[in-house]
Phi, psi and omega in degrees: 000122152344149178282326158284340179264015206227325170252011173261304140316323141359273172318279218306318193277357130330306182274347150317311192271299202293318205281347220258095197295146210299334179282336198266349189252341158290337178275342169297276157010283174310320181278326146306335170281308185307313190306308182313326182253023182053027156271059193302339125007266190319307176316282172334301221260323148318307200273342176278309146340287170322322168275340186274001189264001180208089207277336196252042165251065183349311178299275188312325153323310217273291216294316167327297187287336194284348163309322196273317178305301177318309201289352219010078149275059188311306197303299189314315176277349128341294210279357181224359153267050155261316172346294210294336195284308183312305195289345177203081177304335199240047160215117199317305212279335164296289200314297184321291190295310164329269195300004174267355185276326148323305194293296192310327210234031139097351177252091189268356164295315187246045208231305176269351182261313168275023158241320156325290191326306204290295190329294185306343166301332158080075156289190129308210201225343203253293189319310182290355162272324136289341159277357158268348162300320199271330173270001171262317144320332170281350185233034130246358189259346155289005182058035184270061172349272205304324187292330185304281216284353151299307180306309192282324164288335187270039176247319177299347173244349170296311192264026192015053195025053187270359184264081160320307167316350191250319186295319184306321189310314193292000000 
């Protein structure tokens, strides 16, 4: 990723955090500190409150599902990183946790069409590896061999085989 695209990411989530009023960014805070000490409860019951009293806060929708994913909530957590993907259409890292919450929760079609998406977003290189891990896994477990061992070598050379599970997969 660029040096104008890393700060033009920046921005955005700056005036996200500046437009975000202070009870709602200390209850955010919590819920990230709770998500952080594995109190997904706790978390989970913070962050639903939070969206619903601030529906377009994108950080919260994303932070939301990665709770519901720890919880394996797959369905729940689908709904509410589509949220989050409506609300930052261009961000690799909601679209990547959206196609693993697909894939956990059994749509592995579209599950490979949102790890595309995240791919055109112009990840990192650490992101971008998981995302070819992740689409190589979804296309062995279809038994597509050859498209698997396309993905896993470009996850293996993006991520300069620093993932052993992903060189085994191969």
């Amino acid at each position: 990723m660029g040096f104008w695209q890393r700060l033009s990411q920046g921005a955005r989530a700056l005036v996200d955090e500046i437009s975000l009023p202070d009870d709602f960014r200390t209850q955010f805070e919590a819920a990230q500190k709770a998500f952080a000490g594995g109190e997904l409860v706790i978390a989970e019951a913070q962050l639903l409150k939070l969206v619903e009293a601030q529906a377009e806060f994108a950080k919260a929708w994303y932070l939301l599902g990665m709770v519901q994913l720890a919880r394996h909530r797959s369905d729940r957590a689908v709904e509410s990183l589509q949220r989050a993907a409506e609300l930052k259409k261009d961000d690799a890292e909601i679209l990547a946790v959206l196609a693993e919450a697909l894939w956990k929760s059994g749509d592995a079609e579209n599950a490979l069409t949102q790890t595309r998406s995240a791919i055109r977003a112009r990840p990192d290189d650490v992101l971008l590896a998981e995302l070819y891990a992740l689409a190589g896994e979804i296309y062995l477990e279809r038994d597509d061999t050859e498209r698997a061992i396309r993905e896993l070598r470009k996850a293996v050379a993006v991520g300069r085989a620093e993932d052993l599970a992903v060189v085994a997969l191969l």
